């Protein structure tokens, strides 16, 4: 096993806010708060026995998904992972539709048929999640292939975790994407652990991005807890793909604030590592930066946070009041009309 220091975060200087419009910065913060508070509420409901099924939370990884999705165009498409609540909200799936889906209701984004592991909404470019690790990577290449054949300006972005980079279908997807020069961005949310296995115990290299060279595409590793850094990297890669220059691999170093899922306390993680990464929490860090910017008042930030909390409470009421799917709906949407 490698030294503990490899596990600890290396925090770069914060990306400057000045070049960016206040509306974009405000939306970055709003979406990060929305994801955090949505998942905290979901966790509360799950522990109370009110919400069915199981959940995989993305607490701590909000900056990566928000920065990435805001760098895309509205008609671009993302693929989601089994840890997909934040990815869905970041791309524009509504809190109402997502909450209703987690409750298995007809008004859910997948009409109650997907649950937590299969959330998404193609009307906002979020392909319903595929819970099989690595299975979405070739699908992202396939969507990018369709965009190229149709000569649209769309880009596909494939979210995946570092554990996926050891799967054969992931390697096949990157190989074809590079060979066919497809407009796709492969984005790794590297939270260091595949379930309970640290990346240093599963790969002989330090970073997933090093594998990009084998496929002739650019690869980069960035700090994933700064939404501006992620935004800039994804926008550059997406613009490159739109221009016909092919795929790219971006690895975002981040950290989940809990175990793999709700029955995992995460006790396999060294306490020094946990404490160091928790200090990098992207939400208070970004809030502090906004408050140092003259364009943002503390009262406005508080109002934004209150509005988010009200919206989440309303989403719970919406979900609980919604009808369960009719039994006959189980036979719908099995085939293309």
PDB file of N, CA, C and O in Angstrom, residues 134-181:
ATOM      1  N   UNK A 134     -19.690   0.788 -15.297  1.00  0.00           N
ATOM      2  CA  UNK A 134     -19.030   0.828 -16.593  1.00  0.00           C
ATOM      3  C   UNK A 134     -19.943   0.677 -17.796  1.00  0.00           C
ATOM      4  O   UNK A 134     -19.521   0.943 -18.926  1.00  0.00           O
ATOM      5  N   UNK A 135     -21.192   0.267 -17.581  1.00  0.00           N
ATOM      6  CA  UNK A 135     -22.069  -0.015 -18.716  1.00  0.00           C
ATOM      7  C   UNK A 135     -22.448   1.237 -19.502  1.00  0.00           C
ATOM      8  O   UNK A 135     -22.783   1.149 -20.695  1.00  0.00           O
ATOM      9  N   UNK A 136     -22.405   2.394 -18.863  1.00  0.00           N
ATOM     10  CA  UNK A 136     -22.820   3.611 -19.567  1.00  0.00           C
ATOM     11  C   UNK A 136     -21.725   4.176 -20.467  1.00  0.00           C
ATOM     12  O   UNK A 136     -22.006   5.011 -21.328  1.00  0.00           O
ATOM     13  N   UNK A 137     -20.472   3.748 -20.287  1.00  0.00           N
ATOM     14  CA  UNK A 137     -19.379   4.327 -21.082  1.00  0.00           C
ATOM     15  C   UNK A 137     -19.520   4.023 -22.572  1.00  0.00           C
ATOM     16  O   UNK A 137     -19.382   4.929 -23.402  1.00  0.00           O
ATOM     17  N   UNK A 138     -19.791   2.780 -22.997  1.00  0.00           N
ATOM     18  CA  UNK A 138     -20.028   2.548 -24.419  1.00  0.00           C
ATOM     19  C   UNK A 138     -21.319   3.182 -24.916  1.00  0.00           C
ATOM     20  O   UNK A 138     -21.415   3.561 -26.087  1.00  0.00           O
ATOM     21  N   UNK A 139     -22.312   3.336 -24.031  1.00  0.00           N
ATOM     22  CA  UNK A 139     -23.552   4.002 -24.440  1.00  0.00           C
ATOM     23  C   UNK A 139     -23.278   5.471 -24.738  1.00  0.00           C
ATOM     24  O   UNK A 139     -23.814   6.033 -25.704  1.00  0.00           O
ATOM     25  N   UNK A 140     -22.439   6.107 -23.921  1.00  0.00           N
ATOM     26  CA  UNK A 140     -22.062   7.499 -24.195  1.00  0.00           C
ATOM     27  C   UNK A 140     -21.358   7.613 -25.540  1.00  0.00           C
ATOM     28  O   UNK A 140     -21.598   8.558 -26.300  1.00  0.00           O
ATOM     29  N   UNK A 141     -20.502   6.650 -25.849  1.00  0.00           N
ATOM     30  CA  UNK A 141     -19.843   6.646 -27.160  1.00  0.00           C
ATOM     31  C   UNK A 141     -20.872   6.471 -28.267  1.00  0.00           C
ATOM     32  O   UNK A 141     -20.776   7.103 -29.322  1.00  0.00           O
ATOM     33  N   UNK A 142     -21.873   5.632 -28.017  1.00  0.00           N
ATOM     34  CA  UNK A 142     -22.920   5.426 -29.014  1.00  0.00           C
ATOM     35  C   UNK A 142     -23.738   6.676 -29.260  1.00  0.00           C
ATOM     36  O   UNK A 142     -24.074   6.996 -30.418  1.00  0.00           O
ATOM     37  N   UNK A 143     -24.063   7.414 -28.201  1.00  0.00           N
ATOM     38  CA  UNK A 143     -24.802   8.662 -28.374  1.00  0.00           C
ATOM     39  C   UNK A 143     -23.948   9.678 -29.134  1.00  0.00           C
ATOM     40  O   UNK A 143     -24.444  10.392 -30.010  1.00  0.00           O
ATOM     41  N   UNK A 144     -22.667   9.728 -28.798  1.00  0.00           N
ATOM     42  CA  UNK A 144     -21.773  10.645 -29.504  1.00  0.00           C
ATOM     43  C   UNK A 144     -21.642  10.259 -30.977  1.00  0.00           C
ATOM     44  O   UNK A 144     -21.545  11.124 -31.853  1.00  0.00           O
ATOM     45  N   UNK A 145     -21.647   8.955 -31.249  1.00  0.00           N
ATOM     46  CA  UNK A 145     -21.613   8.486 -32.638  1.00  0.00           C
ATOM     47  C   UNK A 145     -22.845   8.978 -33.400  1.00  0.00           C
ATOM     48  O   UNK A 145     -22.755   9.423 -34.551  1.00  0.00           O
ATOM     49  N   UNK A 146     -24.010   8.910 -32.743  1.00  0.00           N
ATOM     50  CA  UNK A 146     -25.246   9.395 -33.375  1.00  0.00           C
ATOM     51  C   UNK A 146     -25.168  10.894 -33.637  1.00  0.00           C
ATOM     52  O   UNK A 146     -25.578  11.371 -34.708  1.00  0.00           O
ATOM     53  N   UNK A 147     -24.629  11.657 -32.682  1.00  0.00           N
ATOM     54  CA  UNK A 147     -24.494  13.099 -32.882  1.00  0.00           C
ATOM     55  C   UNK A 147     -23.611  13.396 -34.091  1.00  0.00           C
ATOM     56  O   UNK A 147     -23.903  14.287 -34.892  1.00  0.00           O
ATOM     57  N   UNK A 148     -22.542  12.640 -34.218  1.00  0.00           N
ATOM     58  CA  UNK A 148     -21.621  12.855 -35.336  1.00  0.00           C
ATOM     59  C   UNK A 148     -22.283  12.498 -36.658  1.00  0.00           C
ATOM     60  O   UNK A 148     -22.150  13.232 -37.648  1.00  0.00           O
ATOM     61  N   UNK A 149     -23.011  11.386 -36.689  1.00  0.00           N
ATOM     62  CA  UNK A 149     -23.685  10.968 -37.926  1.00  0.00           C
ATOM     63  C   UNK A 149     -24.758  11.968 -38.338  1.00  0.00           C
ATOM     64  O   UNK A 149     -24.974  12.221 -39.526  1.00  0.00           O
ATOM     65  N   UNK A 150     -25.440  12.542 -37.347  1.00  0.00           N
ATOM     66  CA  UNK A 150     -26.508  13.498 -37.636  1.00  0.00           C
ATOM     67  C   UNK A 150     -25.970  14.903 -37.866  1.00  0.00           C
ATOM     68  O   UNK A 150     -26.723  15.805 -38.197  1.00  0.00           O
ATOM     69  N   UNK A 151     -24.681  15.074 -37.621  1.00  0.00           N
ATOM     70  CA  UNK A 151     -24.011  16.367 -37.812  1.00  0.00           C
ATOM     71  C   UNK A 151     -24.635  17.457 -36.945  1.00  0.00           C
ATOM     72  O   UNK A 151     -24.830  18.594 -37.381  1.00  0.00           O
ATOM     73  N   UNK A 152     -24.938  17.090 -35.697  1.00  0.00           N
ATOM     74  CA  UNK A 152     -25.405  18.082 -34.729  1.00  0.00           C
ATOM     75  C   UNK A 152     -24.177  18.630 -33.996  1.00  0.00           C
ATOM     76  O   UNK A 152     -23.062  18.143 -34.179  1.00  0.00           O
ATOM     77  N   UNK A 153     -24.388  19.608 -33.148  1.00  0.00           N
ATOM     78  CA  UNK A 153     -23.282  20.165 -32.363  1.00  0.00           C
ATOM     79  C   UNK A 153     -23.284  19.628 -30.941  1.00  0.00           C
ATOM     80  O   UNK A 153     -22.606  20.175 -30.063  1.00  0.00           O
ATOM     81  N   UNK A 154     -24.018  18.550 -30.703  1.00  0.00           N
ATOM     82  CA  UNK A 154     -24.170  18.018 -29.351  1.00  0.00           C
ATOM     83  C   UNK A 154     -22.938  17.230 -28.895  1.00  0.00           C
ATOM     84  O   UNK A 154     -22.181  16.687 -29.702  1.00  0.00           O
ATOM     85  N   UNK A 155     -22.807  17.188 -27.572  1.00  0.00           N
ATOM     86  CA  UNK A 155     -21.723  16.445 -26.927  1.00  0.00           C
ATOM     87  C   UNK A 155     -22.335  15.536 -25.871  1.00  0.00           C
ATOM     88  O   UNK A 155     -23.309  15.896 -25.219  1.00  0.00           O
ATOM     89  N   UNK A 156     -21.762  14.354 -25.717  1.00  0.00           N
ATOM     90  CA  UNK A 156     -22.150  13.446 -24.633  1.00  0.00           C
ATOM     91  C   UNK A 156     -21.090  13.512 -23.538  1.00  0.00           C
ATOM     92  O   UNK A 156     -19.891  13.580 -23.831  1.00  0.00           O
ATOM     93  N   UNK A 157     -21.523  13.507 -22.280  1.00  0.00           N
ATOM     94  CA  UNK A 157     -20.586  13.470 -21.152  1.00  0.00           C
ATOM     95  C   UNK A 157     -20.907  12.243 -20.317  1.00  0.00           C
ATOM     96  O   UNK A 157     -22.050  12.047 -19.898  1.00  0.00           O
ATOM     97  N   UNK A 158     -19.909  11.415 -20.105  1.00  0.00           N
ATOM     98  CA  UNK A 158     -20.058  10.176 -19.357  1.00  0.00           C
ATOM     99  C   UNK A 158     -19.478  10.330 -17.955  1.00  0.00           C
ATOM    100  O   UNK A 158     -18.269  10.449 -17.777  1.00  0.00           O
ATOM    101  N   UNK A 159     -20.353  10.373 -16.934  1.00  0.00           N
ATOM    102  CA  UNK A 159     -19.896  10.354 -15.553  1.00  0.00           C
ATOM    103  C   UNK A 159     -19.569   8.914 -15.171  1.00  0.00           C
ATOM    104  O   UNK A 159     -20.323   7.982 -15.475  1.00  0.00           O
ATOM    105  N   UNK A 160     -18.439   8.714 -14.486  1.00  0.00           N
ATOM    106  CA  UNK A 160     -18.104   7.393 -13.977  1.00  0.00           C
ATOM    107  C   UNK A 160     -17.166   7.555 -12.784  1.00  0.00           C
ATOM    108  O   UNK A 160     -16.554   8.602 -12.588  1.00  0.00           O
ATOM    109  N   UNK A 161     -17.064   6.506 -11.981  1.00  0.00           N
ATOM    110  CA  UNK A 161     -16.154   6.511 -10.850  1.00  0.00           C
ATOM    111  C   UNK A 161     -14.840   5.849 -11.206  1.00  0.00           C
ATOM    112  O   UNK A 161     -14.729   5.159 -12.225  1.00  0.00           O
ATOM    113  N   UNK A 162     -13.827   6.035 -10.352  1.00  0.00           N
ATOM    114  CA  UNK A 162     -12.497   5.511 -10.683  1.00  0.00           C
ATOM    115  C   UNK A 162     -12.483   3.989 -10.790  1.00  0.00           C
ATOM    116  O   UNK A 162     -11.688   3.422 -11.545  1.00  0.00           O
ATOM    117  N   UNK A 163     -13.395   3.306 -10.085  1.00  0.00           N
ATOM    118  CA  UNK A 163     -13.455   1.858 -10.188  1.00  0.00           C
ATOM    119  C   UNK A 163     -13.830   1.388 -11.579  1.00  0.00           C
ATOM    120  O   UNK A 163     -13.410   0.311 -12.026  1.00  0.00           O
ATOM    121  N   UNK A 164     -14.607   2.202 -12.286  1.00  0.00           N
ATOM    122  CA  UNK A 164     -15.027   1.873 -13.645  1.00  0.00           C
ATOM    123  C   UNK A 164     -13.835   1.748 -14.589  1.00  0.00           C
ATOM    124  O   UNK A 164     -13.868   0.983 -15.558  1.00  0.00           O
ATOM    125  N   UNK A 165     -12.775   2.497 -14.312  1.00  0.00           N
ATOM    126  CA  UNK A 165     -11.617   2.517 -15.211  1.00  0.00           C
ATOM    127  C   UNK A 165     -10.855   1.196 -15.225  1.00  0.00           C
ATOM    128  O   UNK A 165      -9.882   1.054 -15.974  1.00  0.00           O
ATOM    129  N   UNK A 166     -11.303   0.230 -14.430  1.00  0.00           N
ATOM    130  CA  UNK A 166     -10.724  -1.108 -14.468  1.00  0.00           C
ATOM    131  C   UNK A 166     -11.634  -2.104 -15.181  1.00  0.00           C
ATOM    132  O   UNK A 166     -11.345  -3.305 -15.174  1.00  0.00           O
ATOM    133  N   UNK A 167     -12.709  -1.608 -15.781  1.00  0.00           N
ATOM    134  CA  UNK A 167     -13.648  -2.479 -16.485  1.00  0.00           C
ATOM    135  C   UNK A 167     -13.327  -2.522 -17.975  1.00  0.00           C
ATOM    136  O   UNK A 167     -12.978  -1.522 -18.589  1.00  0.00           O
ATOM    137  N   UNK A 168     -13.504  -3.685 -18.568  1.00  0.00           N
ATOM    138  CA  UNK A 168     -13.201  -3.843 -19.983  1.00  0.00           C
ATOM    139  C   UNK A 168     -14.055  -2.991 -20.893  1.00  0.00           C
ATOM    140  O   UNK A 168     -13.563  -2.461 -21.899  1.00  0.00           O
ATOM    141  N   UNK A 169     -15.350  -2.849 -20.575  1.00  0.00           N
ATOM    142  CA  UNK A 169     -16.215  -2.068 -21.461  1.00  0.00           C
ATOM    143  C   UNK A 169     -15.841  -0.592 -21.443  1.00  0.00           C
ATOM    144  O   UNK A 169     -16.051   0.121 -22.433  1.00  0.00           O
ATOM    145  N   UNK A 170     -15.267  -0.109 -20.326  1.00  0.00           N
ATOM    146  CA  UNK A 170     -14.788   1.279 -20.285  1.00  0.00           C
ATOM    147  C   UNK A 170     -13.641   1.458 -21.278  1.00  0.00           C
ATOM    148  O   UNK A 170     -13.612   2.415 -22.044  1.00  0.00           O
ATOM    149  N   UNK A 171     -12.699   0.537 -21.273  1.00  0.00           N
ATOM    150  CA  UNK A 171     -11.555   0.629 -22.186  1.00  0.00           C
ATOM    151  C   UNK A 171     -12.013   0.523 -23.645  1.00  0.00           C
ATOM    152  O   UNK A 171     -11.518   1.248 -24.514  1.00  0.00           O
ATOM    153  N   UNK A 172     -12.946  -0.363 -23.922  1.00  0.00           N
ATOM    154  CA  UNK A 172     -13.466  -0.492 -25.280  1.00  0.00           C
ATOM    155  C   UNK A 172     -14.130   0.803 -25.733  1.00  0.00           C
ATOM    156  O   UNK A 172     -13.984   1.219 -26.895  1.00  0.00           O
ATOM    157  N   UNK A 173     -14.873   1.439 -24.820  1.00  0.00           N
ATOM    158  CA  UNK A 173     -15.564   2.680 -25.154  1.00  0.00           C
ATOM    159  C   UNK A 173     -14.578   3.784 -25.506  1.00  0.00           C
ATOM    160  O   UNK A 173     -14.740   4.495 -26.505  1.00  0.00           O
ATOM    161  N   UNK A 174     -13.528   3.945 -24.685  1.00  0.00           N
ATOM    162  CA  UNK A 174     -12.536   4.990 -24.963  1.00  0.00           C
ATOM    163  C   UNK A 174     -11.783   4.705 -26.258  1.00  0.00           C
ATOM    164  O   UNK A 174     -11.470   5.627 -27.018  1.00  0.00           O
ATOM    165  N   UNK A 175     -11.510   3.445 -26.505  1.00  0.00           N
ATOM    166  CA  UNK A 175     -10.805   3.094 -27.735  1.00  0.00           C
ATOM    167  C   UNK A 175     -11.623   3.468 -28.968  1.00  0.00           C
ATOM    168  O   UNK A 175     -11.110   4.085 -29.914  1.00  0.00           O
ATOM    169  N   UNK A 176     -12.914   3.123 -28.957  1.00  0.00           N
ATOM    170  CA  UNK A 176     -13.772   3.450 -30.105  1.00  0.00           C
ATOM    171  C   UNK A 176     -13.986   4.955 -30.221  1.00  0.00           C
ATOM    172  O   UNK A 176     -14.001   5.499 -31.335  1.00  0.00           O
ATOM    173  N   UNK A 177     -14.167   5.621 -29.088  1.00  0.00           N
ATOM    174  CA  UNK A 177     -14.384   7.068 -29.118  1.00  0.00           C
ATOM    175  C   UNK A 177     -13.197   7.773 -29.754  1.00  0.00           C
ATOM    176  O   UNK A 177     -13.358   8.714 -30.545  1.00  0.00           O
ATOM    177  N   UNK A 178     -11.996   7.320 -29.416  1.00  0.00           N
ATOM    178  CA  UNK A 178     -10.799   7.926 -29.991  1.00  0.00           C
ATOM    179  C   UNK A 178     -10.638   7.548 -31.458  1.00  0.00           C
ATOM    180  O   UNK A 178     -10.311   8.389 -32.302  1.00  0.00           O
ATOM    181  N   UNK A 179     -10.874   6.285 -31.763  1.00  0.00           N
ATOM    182  CA  UNK A 179     -10.714   5.798 -33.127  1.00  0.00           C
ATOM    183  C   UNK A 179     -11.664   6.503 -34.088  1.00  0.00           C
ATOM    184  O   UNK A 179     -11.283   6.864 -35.216  1.00  0.00           O
ATOM    185  N   UNK A 180     -12.895   6.722 -33.631  1.00  0.00           N
ATOM    186  CA  UNK A 180     -13.908   7.356 -34.482  1.00  0.00           C
ATOM    187  C   UNK A 180     -14.014   8.865 -34.255  1.00  0.00           C
ATOM    188  O   UNK A 180     -14.895   9.515 -34.816  1.00  0.00           O
ATOM    189  N   UNK A 181     -13.171   9.395 -33.396  1.00  0.00           N
ATOM    190  CA  UNK A 181     -13.120  10.841 -33.174  1.00  0.00           C
ATOM    191  C   UNK A 181     -14.481  11.385 -32.736  1.00  0.00           C
ATOM    192  O   UNK A 181     -14.999  12.344 -33.310  1.00  0.00           O
TER     193      UNK A 181
END
